[in-house]
Structures are given as C-alpha cells and as structure tokens.
C-alpha cells in the first residue's frame, strides 16, 4: 500500500471525483443558461451585479429603498475576489428606513473546488464591515454547492458569520442557510424558488439567525424570482421575498406582512 505523504497528497486528491471534475469557460463562451455556470467567474472577467431593493412591507412601502452593487473579478478560473454590499446605497432617506446613505462593505474571496455541469462546489470567506460608522466587523465563512439534474438546479450556501467586534451589541455569531431550487425553462430563462434558514440579524434584508439564541431569532424565508439572459454579457431579473414567512415566535408574528422586491442587472466585461 502506498503511504500518503505531503508529496503524494496532490496526486491523491485527483482521485476524488468532485475535485477532479472541472469545466472551465472563458469570457467569450460564458454559458447562456445560468444553471450551467461555475460558482466562480472566468479568468479576467469583471461582473457587476446591481440589486435595486424595495421594501414592500405593510405600512412601510419604499422604506427603505436602495441599490446594493457587488463587483466580482476572476483572478483565475478557480479564484474570484469580490466587493460586496448588503444594503449599499440607501436612497430613501433617514425618515424612511436609512440610518446612513452608505454604511456597509465587504471583501470576499471564493475558491472553486470543482465545476462540472452536474456538480459545482466552492468555499468562500469575507471580511465584512457591517457598519462603517460603528466599526462593526464580521467574518462570514461558508461553502456553496450547485447540483444539476436535467433542467433543475439546487443551490445551497451555508454560512457562519463570526462577530469580530461589538459581539454584545448586535453583532454576535450567526448562521444563514439559503437554498434555491431553479428551473431552466429555456437557455435564456431561469425561474427559481428560494427558502432556507434566515433570521433577524445582519444588515442583509434576508438576515441570519443568532447561533446562541437560534430558537428565538430564526426565520424561514420564501422567495420567487426569474433571471433572463439577454446575452453572454448581461442578465436581468427580479425576486419577491418574504424574509420572515414563519419560524420563531417573532417571525410568525410578522409573516407575509414583511416583503422585499429585488430588481437585478448583472453586467459582465
């Protein structure tokens, strides 16, 4: 039997199908069908994802309203670095749900472990400034997976966020587990149903649940949406989400009264 050493480890990893299987795409042959895309961007690709979010909650329509852009750069086919925003530019004003015009930013690295049409796996880590004004820092780490069977894709992104500052003042360790089921109705059109585990923590409108108080802070969201590929360089889409459909007692008290509309545009160059 061959002894496993540091010298033989790279060769041994090639025996693991999930790590050995890899399909790469360039900017010029990026898949039209969203369910076929890797979880990282092509080498040299810049993608700007702009989300316009509009609160449609009962008695709070448009409070807040804002634009949250993310910018991704493919360092190579496996590694993508990103500038991330949860709320980004809050445009509706202080009296309509905006504590600040701009108060959050994060830097994320995503590394693809495998990428095939059937299965894609990636890990990611982020240094997140949840509040620039308050100096609130967090470290979200997680793993993303995409499984395809025919026209159906299933996505999961379990993420634990570690509070680095202000842990006792609204920035504790938290857990989020978004899950999406997507159906590729045509090469251009993807429709999806979104659910999983969310909650009442974090600056994201979808939120997360506090790890040491999970039973009182978790919520199960429900969202429906569609993404249309205009070209290999542009997607547009929309998603309606109920962030607190059910879950903890607090989530059950809110239910369908809380809802958010997202309008997407993803530009690749």
mmCIF file of C-alpha atoms in Angstrom:
data_model
loop_
_atom_site.group_PDB
_atom_site.id
_atom_site.type_symbol
_atom_site.label_atom_id
_atom_site.label_comp_id
_atom_site.label_asym_id
_atom_site.label_seq_id
_atom_site.Cartn_x
_atom_site.Cartn_y
_atom_site.Cartn_z
ATOM 1 C CA UNK A 1 0.000 0.000 0.000
ATOM 2 C CA UNK A 2 1.339 3.445 -0.948
ATOM 3 C CA UNK A 3 1.875 5.666 2.070
ATOM 4 C CA UNK A 4 0.077 9.024 1.913
ATOM 5 C CA UNK A 5 2.549 11.865 2.427
ATOM 6 C CA UNK A 6 2.589 15.589 1.672
ATOM 7 C CA UNK A 7 4.442 14.740 -1.535
ATOM 8 C CA UNK A 8 1.770 12.307 -2.705
ATOM 9 C CA UNK A 9 -1.241 14.324 -1.461
ATOM 10 C CA UNK A 10 -1.792 16.341 -4.695
ATOM 11 C CA UNK A 11 -1.923 13.128 -6.718
ATOM 12 C CA UNK A 12 -4.278 11.543 -4.186
ATOM 13 C CA UNK A 13 -6.668 14.464 -4.450
ATOM 14 C CA UNK A 14 -7.009 13.797 -8.160
ATOM 15 C CA UNK A 15 -8.701 10.524 -7.238
ATOM 16 C CA UNK A 16 -11.592 12.440 -5.655
ATOM 17 C CA UNK A 17 -14.164 12.931 -8.448
ATOM 18 C CA UNK A 18 -15.640 16.124 -7.066
ATOM 19 C CA UNK A 19 -12.243 17.792 -7.083
ATOM 20 C CA UNK A 20 -11.004 16.277 -10.299
ATOM 21 C CA UNK A 21 -14.018 17.167 -12.434
ATOM 22 C CA UNK A 22 -13.661 20.619 -13.870
ATOM 23 C CA UNK A 23 -15.265 22.531 -16.700
ATOM 24 C CA UNK A 24 -13.856 25.959 -17.415
ATOM 25 C CA UNK A 25 -15.287 28.763 -19.514
ATOM 26 C CA UNK A 26 -13.768 31.939 -20.862
ATOM 27 C CA UNK A 27 -15.432 35.339 -21.117
ATOM 28 C CA UNK A 28 -16.265 34.638 -24.758
ATOM 29 C CA UNK A 29 -18.029 31.291 -24.210
ATOM 30 C CA UNK A 30 -19.707 32.016 -20.857
ATOM 31 C CA UNK A 31 -22.850 29.826 -20.634
ATOM 32 C CA UNK A 32 -26.160 31.411 -21.558
ATOM 33 C CA UNK A 33 -28.006 29.011 -19.223
ATOM 34 C CA UNK A 34 -27.465 30.212 -15.629
ATOM 35 C CA UNK A 35 -27.720 26.657 -14.237
ATOM 36 C CA UNK A 36 -24.603 25.652 -16.206
ATOM 37 C CA UNK A 37 -22.352 28.422 -14.891
ATOM 38 C CA UNK A 38 -19.478 27.817 -12.470
ATOM 39 C CA UNK A 39 -19.639 29.310 -8.986
ATOM 40 C CA UNK A 40 -16.567 31.433 -9.793
ATOM 41 C CA UNK A 41 -16.057 33.862 -12.679
ATOM 42 C CA UNK A 42 -13.869 33.197 -15.715
ATOM 43 C CA UNK A 43 -10.263 34.361 -15.625
ATOM 44 C CA UNK A 44 -10.127 38.090 -16.305
ATOM 45 C CA UNK A 45 -13.911 38.530 -16.136
ATOM 46 C CA UNK A 46 -15.380 41.507 -14.292
ATOM 47 C CA UNK A 47 -19.031 41.147 -13.317
ATOM 48 C CA UNK A 48 -21.067 43.933 -11.760
ATOM 49 C CA UNK A 49 -24.252 42.719 -10.058
ATOM 50 C CA UNK A 50 -26.606 45.580 -9.211
ATOM 51 C CA UNK A 51 -29.610 44.878 -6.964
ATOM 52 C CA UNK A 52 -32.261 47.534 -6.530
ATOM 53 C CA UNK A 53 -34.205 46.595 -3.390
ATOM 54 C CA UNK A 54 -37.606 47.995 -2.467
ATOM 55 C CA UNK A 55 -39.284 47.287 0.841
ATOM 56 C CA UNK A 56 -42.936 46.369 0.186
ATOM 57 C CA UNK A 57 -43.827 45.569 3.795
ATOM 58 C CA UNK A 58 -47.179 46.523 5.244
ATOM 59 C CA UNK A 59 -47.271 50.252 6.069
ATOM 60 C CA UNK A 60 -43.586 50.630 5.005
ATOM 61 C CA UNK A 61 -43.584 50.562 1.208
ATOM 62 C CA UNK A 62 -40.311 52.037 -0.054
ATOM 63 C CA UNK A 63 -38.848 52.234 3.462
ATOM 64 C CA UNK A 64 -36.052 51.501 2.737
ATOM 65 C CA UNK A 65 -35.214 51.628 -0.955
ATOM 66 C CA UNK A 66 -31.647 51.261 -2.147
ATOM 67 C CA UNK A 67 -29.050 49.957 -4.556
ATOM 68 C CA UNK A 68 -26.620 47.215 -3.490
ATOM 69 C CA UNK A 69 -23.872 46.615 -6.095
ATOM 70 C CA UNK A 70 -21.421 43.704 -5.976
ATOM 71 C CA UNK A 71 -18.279 43.631 -8.146
ATOM 72 C CA UNK A 72 -16.569 40.304 -8.927
ATOM 73 C CA UNK A 73 -13.212 39.706 -10.612
ATOM 74 C CA UNK A 74 -11.945 36.341 -11.845
ATOM 75 C CA UNK A 75 -8.299 36.146 -10.771
ATOM 76 C CA UNK A 76 -8.254 32.760 -12.479
ATOM 77 C CA UNK A 77 -10.858 30.112 -13.259
ATOM 78 C CA UNK A 78 -10.980 28.929 -9.624
ATOM 79 C CA UNK A 79 -10.440 32.128 -7.619
ATOM 80 C CA UNK A 80 -12.813 35.114 -7.622
ATOM 81 C CA UNK A 81 -12.421 38.205 -5.434
ATOM 82 C CA UNK A 82 -15.448 40.410 -4.811
ATOM 83 C CA UNK A 83 -16.526 43.718 -3.330
ATOM 84 C CA UNK A 84 -19.841 43.004 -1.586
ATOM 85 C CA UNK A 85 -22.689 45.146 -0.224
ATOM 86 C CA UNK A 86 -25.737 44.080 1.771
ATOM 87 C CA UNK A 87 -27.502 47.458 1.747
ATOM 88 C CA UNK A 88 -25.052 49.575 -0.257
ATOM 89 C CA UNK A 89 -26.546 52.939 -1.164
ATOM 90 C CA UNK A 90 -29.701 53.514 0.866
ATOM 91 C CA UNK A 91 -31.657 56.061 -1.152
ATOM 92 C CA UNK A 92 -34.943 56.642 0.662
ATOM 93 C CA UNK A 93 -33.626 58.942 3.428
ATOM 94 C CA UNK A 94 -33.293 58.791 7.200
ATOM 95 C CA UNK A 95 -37.007 59.174 7.817
ATOM 96 C CA UNK A 96 -37.735 56.207 5.506
ATOM 97 C CA UNK A 97 -35.558 53.413 6.815
ATOM 98 C CA UNK A 98 -31.997 54.611 6.047
ATOM 99 C CA UNK A 99 -29.740 55.027 9.053
ATOM 100 C CA UNK A 100 -26.968 56.144 6.670
ATOM 101 C CA UNK A 101 -26.688 56.649 2.927
ATOM 102 C CA UNK A 102 -23.688 54.268 2.796
ATOM 103 C CA UNK A 103 -22.585 52.206 5.778
ATOM 104 C CA UNK A 104 -21.505 48.677 4.807
ATOM 105 C CA UNK A 105 -18.958 46.919 2.586
ATOM 106 C CA UNK A 106 -17.195 43.565 2.422
ATOM 107 C CA UNK A 107 -14.292 41.928 0.595
ATOM 108 C CA UNK A 108 -14.839 38.265 -0.304
ATOM 109 C CA UNK A 109 -12.701 35.524 -1.828
ATOM 110 C CA UNK A 110 -14.378 32.490 -3.434
ATOM 111 C CA UNK A 111 -12.394 29.398 -4.403
ATOM 112 C CA UNK A 112 -13.898 26.744 -6.647
ATOM 113 C CA UNK A 113 -13.226 23.158 -5.611
ATOM 114 C CA UNK A 114 -14.995 21.613 -8.576
ATOM 115 C CA UNK A 115 -17.026 22.733 -11.546
ATOM 116 C CA UNK A 116 -18.982 20.467 -13.845
ATOM 117 C CA UNK A 117 -22.436 20.672 -15.370
ATOM 118 C CA UNK A 118 -23.743 18.222 -12.739
ATOM 119 C CA UNK A 119 -21.930 19.470 -9.627
ATOM 120 C CA UNK A 120 -20.098 22.614 -8.564
ATOM 121 C CA UNK A 121 -18.548 23.268 -5.147
ATOM 122 C CA UNK A 122 -16.831 26.360 -3.753
ATOM 123 C CA UNK A 123 -15.733 27.816 -0.413
ATOM 124 C CA UNK A 124 -15.738 31.497 0.482
ATOM 125 C CA UNK A 125 -14.584 33.854 3.191
ATOM 126 C CA UNK A 126 -15.269 37.540 3.693
ATOM 127 C CA UNK A 127 -14.108 40.427 5.819
ATOM 128 C CA UNK A 128 -17.294 42.397 6.306
ATOM 129 C CA UNK A 129 -17.795 45.876 7.694
ATOM 130 C CA UNK A 130 -21.428 45.655 8.745
ATOM 131 C CA UNK A 131 -21.337 49.295 9.883
ATOM 132 C CA UNK A 132 -18.612 51.654 8.697
ATOM 133 C CA UNK A 133 -19.790 54.345 11.120
ATOM 134 C CA UNK A 134 -19.828 51.952 14.059
ATOM 135 C CA UNK A 135 -16.698 49.992 13.107
ATOM 136 C CA UNK A 136 -18.661 46.745 13.231
ATOM 137 C CA UNK A 137 -16.618 43.868 11.749
ATOM 138 C CA UNK A 138 -17.665 40.301 10.953
ATOM 139 C CA UNK A 139 -16.068 37.281 9.287
ATOM 140 C CA UNK A 140 -18.562 35.244 7.230
ATOM 141 C CA UNK A 141 -17.210 31.880 6.043
ATOM 142 C CA UNK A 142 -19.124 29.265 4.115
ATOM 143 C CA UNK A 143 -19.418 26.787 1.277
ATOM 144 C CA UNK A 144 -21.585 26.935 -1.821
ATOM 145 C CA UNK A 145 -22.884 23.995 -3.822
ATOM 146 C CA UNK A 146 -24.852 23.616 -7.034
ATOM 147 C CA UNK A 147 -26.335 20.307 -8.153
ATOM 148 C CA UNK A 148 -27.930 19.890 -11.585
ATOM 149 C CA UNK A 149 -30.246 17.190 -12.846
ATOM 150 C CA UNK A 150 -31.626 17.934 -16.274
ATOM 151 C CA UNK A 151 -33.201 21.388 -16.212
ATOM 152 C CA UNK A 152 -33.369 21.526 -12.401
ATOM 153 C CA UNK A 153 -30.633 23.054 -10.281
ATOM 154 C CA UNK A 154 -30.412 23.037 -6.476
ATOM 155 C CA UNK A 155 -28.206 25.615 -4.736
ATOM 156 C CA UNK A 156 -27.140 25.804 -1.080
ATOM 157 C CA UNK A 157 -24.849 28.300 0.671
ATOM 158 C CA UNK A 158 -24.449 27.544 4.410
ATOM 159 C CA UNK A 159 -22.598 30.451 6.024
ATOM 160 C CA UNK A 160 -21.454 31.136 9.579
ATOM 161 C CA UNK A 161 -20.633 34.752 10.398
ATOM 162 C CA UNK A 162 -18.270 35.349 13.316
ATOM 163 C CA UNK A 163 -18.658 38.667 15.096
ATOM 164 C CA UNK A 164 -15.234 40.291 15.445
ATOM 165 C CA UNK A 165 -16.351 43.480 17.197
ATOM 166 C CA UNK A 166 -19.468 44.594 19.109
ATOM 167 C CA UNK A 167 -20.401 40.981 19.821
ATOM 168 C CA UNK A 168 -22.660 42.019 22.698
ATOM 169 C CA UNK A 169 -24.179 44.939 20.818
ATOM 170 C CA UNK A 170 -25.899 43.452 17.791
ATOM 171 C CA UNK A 171 -23.014 41.601 16.100
ATOM 172 C CA UNK A 172 -22.982 38.053 17.541
ATOM 173 C CA UNK A 173 -22.074 34.854 15.703
ATOM 174 C CA UNK A 174 -24.843 33.966 13.270
ATOM 175 C CA UNK A 175 -25.947 31.310 10.805
ATOM 176 C CA UNK A 176 -27.671 31.541 7.432
ATOM 177 C CA UNK A 177 -28.570 28.703 5.047
ATOM 178 C CA UNK A 178 -30.128 29.949 1.812
ATOM 179 C CA UNK A 179 -31.439 27.225 -0.510
ATOM 180 C CA UNK A 180 -32.716 27.745 -4.061
ATOM 181 C CA UNK A 181 -34.418 25.403 -6.489
ATOM 182 C CA UNK A 182 -34.042 26.678 -10.047
ATOM 183 C CA UNK A 183 -35.682 25.510 -13.264
ATOM 184 C CA UNK A 184 -34.095 26.341 -16.612
ATOM 185 C CA UNK A 185 -37.191 26.758 -18.765
ATOM 186 C CA UNK A 186 -35.024 27.711 -21.765
ATOM 187 C CA UNK A 187 -31.338 28.552 -22.273
ATOM 188 C CA UNK A 188 -32.217 32.199 -21.581
ATOM 189 C CA UNK A 189 -34.815 31.969 -18.784
ATOM 190 C CA UNK A 190 -34.325 30.637 -15.252
ATOM 191 C CA UNK A 191 -37.116 30.645 -12.645
ATOM 192 C CA UNK A 192 -36.359 29.906 -9.005
ATOM 193 C CA UNK A 193 -37.890 29.276 -5.581
ATOM 194 C CA UNK A 194 -35.822 30.434 -2.591
ATOM 195 C CA UNK A 195 -36.049 29.319 1.030
ATOM 196 C CA UNK A 196 -33.758 28.006 3.798
ATOM 197 C CA UNK A 197 -32.770 29.441 7.168
ATOM 198 C CA UNK A 198 -32.632 33.174 7.799
ATOM 199 C CA UNK A 199 -33.389 35.420 10.716
ATOM 200 C CA UNK A 200 -33.276 38.837 12.326
ATOM 201 C CA UNK A 201 -29.535 39.542 12.433
ATOM 202 C CA UNK A 202 -27.236 41.226 9.945
ATOM 203 C CA UNK A 203 -27.665 44.136 7.584
ATOM 204 C CA UNK A 204 -28.979 41.935 4.785
ATOM 205 C CA UNK A 205 -32.728 42.131 4.297
ATOM 206 C CA UNK A 206 -32.762 38.319 4.201
ATOM 207 C CA UNK A 207 -30.892 38.176 7.516
ATOM 208 C CA UNK A 208 -29.406 35.387 9.633
ATOM 209 C CA UNK A 209 -30.123 33.690 12.964
ATOM 210 C CA UNK A 210 -28.112 34.189 16.155
ATOM 211 C CA UNK A 211 -26.200 30.989 16.909
ATOM 212 C CA UNK A 212 -26.527 31.145 20.696
ATOM 213 C CA UNK A 213 -30.216 32.107 20.506
ATOM 214 C CA UNK A 214 -31.318 30.186 17.444
ATOM 215 C CA UNK A 215 -34.822 29.344 18.617
ATOM 216 C CA UNK A 216 -35.804 32.981 19.151
ATOM 217 C CA UNK A 217 -34.093 34.553 16.141
ATOM 218 C CA UNK A 218 -34.521 32.169 13.196
ATOM 219 C CA UNK A 219 -36.925 32.611 10.317
ATOM 220 C CA UNK A 220 -37.729 30.648 7.170
ATOM 221 C CA UNK A 221 -37.944 32.955 4.134
ATOM 222 C CA UNK A 222 -39.725 32.273 0.872
ATOM 223 C CA UNK A 223 -38.924 33.939 -2.421
ATOM 224 C CA UNK A 224 -39.849 33.548 -6.064
ATOM 225 C CA UNK A 225 -37.914 35.026 -8.951
ATOM 226 C CA UNK A 226 -36.688 34.833 -12.505
ATOM 227 C CA UNK A 227 -33.432 35.605 -14.310
ATOM 228 C CA UNK A 228 -33.272 36.281 -18.048
ATOM 229 C CA UNK A 229 -30.029 36.146 -20.029
ATOM 230 C CA UNK A 230 -30.082 38.938 -22.585
ATOM 231 C CA UNK A 231 -26.606 37.986 -23.841
ATOM 232 C CA UNK A 232 -23.411 36.399 -22.527
ATOM 233 C CA UNK A 233 -22.659 39.842 -21.067
ATOM 234 C CA UNK A 234 -25.999 40.762 -19.452
ATOM 235 C CA UNK A 235 -28.693 39.239 -17.214
ATOM 236 C CA UNK A 236 -31.799 40.938 -15.859
ATOM 237 C CA UNK A 237 -34.220 39.603 -13.278
ATOM 238 C CA UNK A 238 -36.494 40.113 -10.301
ATOM 239 C CA UNK A 239 -37.250 38.389 -6.998
ATOM 240 C CA UNK A 240 -40.020 38.848 -4.431
ATOM 241 C CA UNK A 241 -39.051 37.655 -0.953
ATOM 242 C CA UNK A 242 -40.947 37.175 2.298
ATOM 243 C CA UNK A 243 -37.978 37.202 4.752
ATOM 244 C CA UNK A 244 -39.940 36.153 7.870
ATOM 245 C CA UNK A 245 -42.648 33.893 6.500
ATOM 246 C CA UNK A 246 -42.564 31.613 9.540
ATOM 247 C CA UNK A 247 -40.168 30.250 12.170
ATOM 248 C CA UNK A 248 -39.601 31.684 15.647
ATOM 249 C CA UNK A 249 -42.422 33.387 17.534
ATOM 250 C CA UNK A 250 -41.260 36.768 16.273
ATOM 251 C CA UNK A 251 -41.200 35.538 12.667
ATOM 252 C CA UNK A 252 -44.691 34.055 12.989
ATOM 253 C CA UNK A 253 -45.978 37.398 14.258
ATOM 254 C CA UNK A 254 -44.664 39.111 11.107
ATOM 255 C CA UNK A 255 -45.402 36.531 8.404
ATOM 256 C CA UNK A 256 -46.413 37.897 4.999
ATOM 257 C CA UNK A 257 -46.518 41.491 6.293
ATOM 258 C CA UNK A 258 -42.763 41.709 5.552
ATOM 259 C CA UNK A 259 -41.819 41.541 1.854
ATOM 260 C CA UNK A 260 -38.998 42.864 -0.327
ATOM 261 C CA UNK A 261 -38.733 43.226 -4.103
ATOM 262 C CA UNK A 262 -35.317 42.921 -5.758
ATOM 263 C CA UNK A 263 -34.615 44.011 -9.337
ATOM 264 C CA UNK A 264 -31.349 42.637 -10.765
ATOM 265 C CA UNK A 265 -28.957 43.564 -13.546
ATOM 266 C CA UNK A 266 -25.711 41.607 -13.975
ATOM 267 C CA UNK A 267 -23.159 43.039 -16.420
ATOM 268 C CA UNK A 268 -20.042 41.102 -17.484
ATOM 269 C CA UNK A 269 -16.995 42.568 -19.230
#
